Amino acid sequence: MIWQPQKKISGYLSEDFTQELHDMAIDNPWWNGGGISHPTHDAQYDIFTIHLPNLNTTFIITWENGVMKGTPIPDAPVKITPIGGGGRNKSPMCFVVSDDKGYSYIFGRTYRDNIKDVGTTEWMLEQMNAPGSDNAIYFSYDPITIPNEFPYTYSVVVQDRVESGCSGGSDQVHLPEWSPNTYVRRYDEGWSWPPAEDRSSWALTKMTFLTGMVNMAYTNSSKTKLASINVYNEDNRLIKNVLFSGGDLLNSVSISGEGQYTFEYDMQPFTYKNGQDYAGFYNGQNNQNLVPRIQLKHYTAKYLGTQTHTGVMNIGYANREPNAAYMQSHILKKINYPTGGYTNYTYEPHRFLSKGNETFGLGLRVTKVETFDRSSGKVMTKTYKYGWNESGVGNLGIFKEVLVNNVDVLPATLDGNDFITTNIIDITPGPYEFCGCQHFRQRRLSSYHKYKHFSFNLPVWYPCVTEYSNESKAEYFYDYTPSQFYNRPIADEDNHVLAYIRNLGSKGPKLIYKRVFSNTENVWDEHEYTYSTNTREHYSWIIEPVHLTYYWGQMQPHDKLWRSPSDISNRCFTNKINPYEMHLLHYVVDNEQLLTESHIYDRDGNYYSTAMRYDYDPNYPYNMTQKISAGSGTAITERFYYPVGNTVPDAAVLTADQRSMISGLANAGYFTTIVEKETFKMSTLVSAELYGFRDWSNRVIAPEQVYIKTGTKPFEARMHYYNYDIKGNVFSVSKENDVKSSYIWGYRSQHPIARAVNAETKDIYHTSFEGVDGNSGDSKTGKQSYTGLFSKSLKNLTNGKYILTWWEKTGDKWNLQVTTNIVVANGEYTINLQGQIDEVRFYPANAQMSTYTYEPMVGITSECDISNRVIRYEYDSYGRLVYIRDQDNNILKSFNYQFNQQVY
């Protein structure tokens, strides 16, 4: 549920606002019938992430003017469109994501994961579309079931703090489960089904595209472990094969053409299910459950007008303390490479301050990396020291605030108290007996901590890391602002903060300074960096029904009793107790950009220094607007202009259609495309580049002209792109007022098969009979030729003289055939050839043509130059180049590949 509550709420919730909450609960299908809040749904923003090779972003869903919208965090040049869902309180059915290069991605149209009582949690990538026509990649999946390693959670309940709700009421709770004069009760709630059942998901099985496909095979029927990845071209030839082997751990990866990579691990015993520390890392314990063992303070008596008495009890079962040795169980220790080399890794636990004391845990850090290079026989060793002055102590990357000695508020890591949730239980004997009601505190200690949904920040970070290598030492200094969990008011409001979330979607700590020392401890290389921050803040609410009612022997939230607004006024608790607890979830989004960097180099008598500054558009912080480089007594300034942000200064130079395409680029999402670039030396303009774009249809937006300006001279058109094909490939281009270079694209428009200089695309023709056009495997170029009568009619030619060339086989020899002085007078010509032929070329007499053949997804197989000299390229079964031959099949160059034996 995503909504904006009242800005100011003091004290208890107002009656009108409480009723509004209740109405929303009744109408919202994410809340159970009768308005009972489901524990997994709230008013906070859901956090979504997209992970692709060229697109990684985090976003939330917001409502703007009644429309659901994806908002990237931090700002990113991407448009996220949620589709479907049936309304404000429904999960989107699917997403369409468009980036700033014209690519679009469709998620979850068919394949998406749904969790019972929660909704959709994963949307699988199903289609990726590149600019142009028929440029899609399709993704296919099989359904799988992921077993839940922890299908149950165990809980211990403590009830105390007995008191009367109204004056004159009894101070003793009357529950059948309680003994007389009992003020604290502890019992094991035992195993319950949450947090999750076995989860359904999808296993990627195939990627299909125009020129081939990629298949994934798995080791088991549940499809949870990859066995192989196989890449095929459109002829179903296996191009690349990757094999995976291992059980619970990956033992090896074998890549065709590269060899086998093997992996070694710390193989000490591992029983993870009931052996976890507070953060979820293995600690070697074999606990009966994961409820942490703690000491809990409680009330032993609570009488009206008398002093409260307290006591302490030991509850819980599990040792959840971290263990430095067991934490390394099953960690990667060594990688062996097919070249015969290897890399060894050594680790130790993180160390950090919690409540002012040094402690360890929250995972591992690398202390040493040893890499052996077989060709040189040398071992390169890098060791790492952490913290200021190599103290080994870092800072918590996400923490809660605690009060120490009732004075200092200090950051702390998780402990057993973070596994407790609290409710206030009101006791109502009958349907209309509200005055005189009593209430008590109920605390539940379970296996899972209450911050488990927010663990997306790094656990520990270090302000300084020192790297020692064989020849030098390098120090890296970092800055970072961690996220925080705490519960205290913001400003003058009584609402409490649950989490102060920073760095959502960020890249982690920022490098602010680096210096490199020689072995003699002389600093010979220094880099310093500063950053600018454009901050955007998001607020959302978590409304938790912390007050429950024991009503006729059943426990239920207060709003279960509400039937109408008039009925509310008769309820004792509406005047006394707020049935909900409000938490403010505070997202701080820092759009951090590199602002300055300086570099000083001083080694062996060579010295230089440079400094650079970067400026960004405040509304589009991913766009750099200015870069200043200073050094050697001068400064170079580069200014950049985009379809969004600052006005393009020389747009008047463009044609009318090109000027209108500036807004067209913005509307199409091309936010980061540079339209103009200016270069200054000191304050004097040195040059400028201006790009005129055109919409060529089929979602192809590309340059039409490039204009260049030098000094004070006016702009001149320097490059002209005359047309593109439906795939976005350039057909014809030239320097302005110069001869054109025109192209023919083949292999489903994936590769240029012909280039003609001083010719129009419509006036050239070429075929080497690859694919369906050929009928013979014996060829001069490529893999196929043609035997028989060949005829090709060419139309819309420019009248004039042309040349026709082809290779023809007589006996066992290929011979070049040339026909010159072909005159086209009516715009048409028909090529008629007979015999076994290959490499047919037709082009204007004053043009020059070069042609090419390919093995799709492997490489070029032949090129025929302007003089019809042929060079052939041959590959082995792994797709590696092995021979380059001339047109007489003589070897010009050969390549030999060998794998060294691995060293253990």
CSV table of N, CA and C in Angstrom, one decimal, residues 457-502:
chain,number,residue,atom,x,y,z
A,457,ASN,N,22.3,-3.0,2.9
A,457,ASN,CA,23.5,-2.2,2.9
A,457,ASN,C,24.7,-3.1,3.3
A,458,LEU,N,25.9,-2.7,3.0
A,458,LEU,CA,27.1,-3.5,3.3
A,458,LEU,C,27.2,-3.5,4.8
A,459,PRO,N,27.6,-4.6,5.4
A,459,PRO,CA,27.7,-4.7,6.9
A,459,PRO,C,28.8,-3.9,7.6
A,460,VAL,N,30.0,-3.8,7.0
A,460,VAL,CA,31.1,-3.1,7.6
A,460,VAL,C,31.8,-2.4,6.5
A,461,TRP,N,32.3,-1.2,6.8
A,461,TRP,CA,33.2,-0.5,5.8
A,461,TRP,C,34.4,0.1,6.6
A,462,TYR,N,35.4,0.4,5.8
A,462,TYR,CA,36.7,0.8,6.4
A,462,TYR,C,37.1,2.2,5.8
A,463,PRO,N,37.5,3.1,6.7
A,463,PRO,CA,37.9,4.4,6.2
A,463,PRO,C,39.3,4.4,5.5
A,464,CYS,N,40.0,3.3,5.8
A,464,CYS,CA,41.3,3.2,5.1
A,464,CYS,C,41.6,1.7,4.9
A,465,VAL,N,42.1,1.4,3.7
A,465,VAL,CA,42.6,0.0,3.4
A,465,VAL,C,44.0,0.2,2.8
A,466,THR,N,45.0,-0.6,3.3
A,466,THR,CA,46.3,-0.5,2.8
A,466,THR,C,46.7,-1.8,2.1
A,467,GLU,N,47.2,-1.7,0.9
A,467,GLU,CA,47.6,-2.9,0.1
A,467,GLU,C,49.1,-2.9,-0.1
A,468,TYR,N,49.6,-4.1,0.3
A,468,TYR,CA,51.1,-4.3,0.1
A,468,TYR,C,51.2,-5.3,-1.0
A,469,SER,N,52.1,-5.0,-1.9
A,469,SER,CA,52.4,-5.9,-3.0
A,469,SER,C,53.9,-6.1,-3.0
A,470,ASN,N,54.4,-6.9,-4.0
A,470,ASN,CA,55.8,-7.2,-4.1
A,470,ASN,C,56.7,-6.0,-4.2
A,471,GLU,N,56.2,-5.0,-4.8
A,471,GLU,CA,57.1,-3.8,-5.2
A,471,GLU,C,56.6,-2.5,-4.5
A,472,SER,N,55.5,-2.4,-4.0
A,472,SER,CA,55.0,-1.1,-3.5
A,472,SER,C,53.9,-1.3,-2.4
A,473,LYS,N,53.5,-0.1,-1.9
A,473,LYS,CA,52.4,-0.1,-0.9
A,473,LYS,C,51.4,1.0,-1.4
A,474,ALA,N,50.2,0.7,-1.3
A,474,ALA,CA,49.1,1.7,-1.7
A,474,ALA,C,48.1,1.8,-0.5
A,475,GLU,N,47.7,3.1,-0.3
A,475,GLU,CA,46.7,3.3,0.7
A,475,GLU,C,45.5,3.9,0.1
A,476,TYR,N,44.3,3.4,0.4
A,476,TYR,CA,43.1,3.9,-0.1
A,476,TYR,C,42.2,4.4,1.0
A,477,PHE,N,41.7,5.6,0.9
A,477,PHE,CA,40.9,6.2,1.9
A,477,PHE,C,39.5,6.4,1.4
A,478,TYR,N,38.5,6.1,2.2
A,478,TYR,CA,37.1,6.1,1.8
A,478,TYR,C,36.2,6.9,2.7
A,479,ASP,N,35.0,7.3,2.2
A,479,ASP,CA,34.0,8.0,3.0
A,479,ASP,C,32.7,7.3,2.7
A,480,TYR,N,31.8,7.3,3.7
A,480,TYR,CA,30.6,6.6,3.6
A,480,TYR,C,29.6,7.0,4.7
A,481,THR,N,28.4,7.2,4.4
A,481,THR,CA,27.4,7.5,5.4
A,481,THR,C,26.4,6.3,5.6
A,482,PRO,N,26.5,5.6,6.7
A,482,PRO,CA,25.7,4.3,6.8
A,482,PRO,C,24.2,4.6,7.1
A,483,SER,N,23.4,3.6,6.9
A,483,SER,CA,22.0,3.6,7.3
A,483,SER,C,21.9,3.3,8.8
A,484,GLN,N,20.7,3.7,9.3
A,484,GLN,CA,20.5,3.6,10.8
A,484,GLN,C,19.1,3.1,11.1
A,485,PHE,N,19.0,2.3,12.1
A,485,PHE,CA,17.7,1.9,12.7
A,485,PHE,C,17.6,2.5,14.1
A,486,TYR,N,16.5,3.2,14.3
A,486,TYR,CA,16.3,3.7,15.7
A,486,TYR,C,14.9,4.1,15.8
A,487,ASN,N,14.4,4.3,17.0
A,487,ASN,CA,13.1,4.7,17.3
A,487,ASN,C,13.1,5.9,18.2
A,488,ARG,N,13.0,7.1,17.6
A,488,ARG,CA,12.9,8.3,18.4
A,488,ARG,C,12.2,9.3,17.5
A,489,PRO,N,11.6,10.3,18.1
A,489,PRO,CA,10.8,11.3,17.3
A,489,PRO,C,11.7,12.1,16.4
A,490,ILE,N,11.0,12.5,15.3
A,490,ILE,CA,11.7,13.5,14.4
A,490,ILE,C,11.0,14.9,14.6
A,491,ALA,N,11.8,15.9,14.9
A,491,ALA,CA,11.4,17.2,15.1
A,491,ALA,C,10.4,17.2,16.3
A,492,ASP,N,9.2,17.8,16.0
A,492,ASP,CA,8.2,17.9,17.1
A,492,ASP,C,7.1,16.9,17.0
A,493,GLU,N,7.3,16.0,16.1
A,493,GLU,CA,6.2,15.0,15.9
A,493,GLU,C,6.4,13.8,16.8
A,494,ASP,N,5.3,13.2,17.1
A,494,ASP,CA,5.3,12.0,18.0
A,494,ASP,C,5.5,10.7,17.2
A,495,ASN,N,5.6,10.8,15.9
A,495,ASN,CA,5.8,9.6,15.2
A,495,ASN,C,7.2,9.1,15.2
A,496,HIS,N,7.5,7.9,15.2
A,496,HIS,CA,8.8,7.3,15.4
A,496,HIS,C,9.5,6.9,14.1
A,497,VAL,N,10.8,7.1,14.0
A,497,VAL,CA,11.5,6.6,12.9
A,497,VAL,C,11.8,5.1,13.1
A,498,LEU,N,11.5,4.3,12.1
A,498,LEU,CA,12.0,2.9,12.1
A,498,LEU,C,13.3,2.8,11.5
A,499,ALA,N,13.5,3.4,10.3
A,499,ALA,CA,14.8,3.3,9.6
A,499,ALA,C,15.1,4.5,8.9
A,500,TYR,N,16.4,4.9,8.9
A,500,TYR,CA,16.9,6.0,8.2
A,500,TYR,C,17.8,5.4,7.1
A,501,ILE,N,17.3,5.2,5.9
A,501,ILE,CA,17.9,4.4,4.9
A,501,ILE,C,18.7,5.3,3.9
A,502,ARG,N,20.0,5.2,3.9
A,502,ARG,CA,20.8,5.9,2.9
A,502,ARG,C,21.4,4.8,2.0
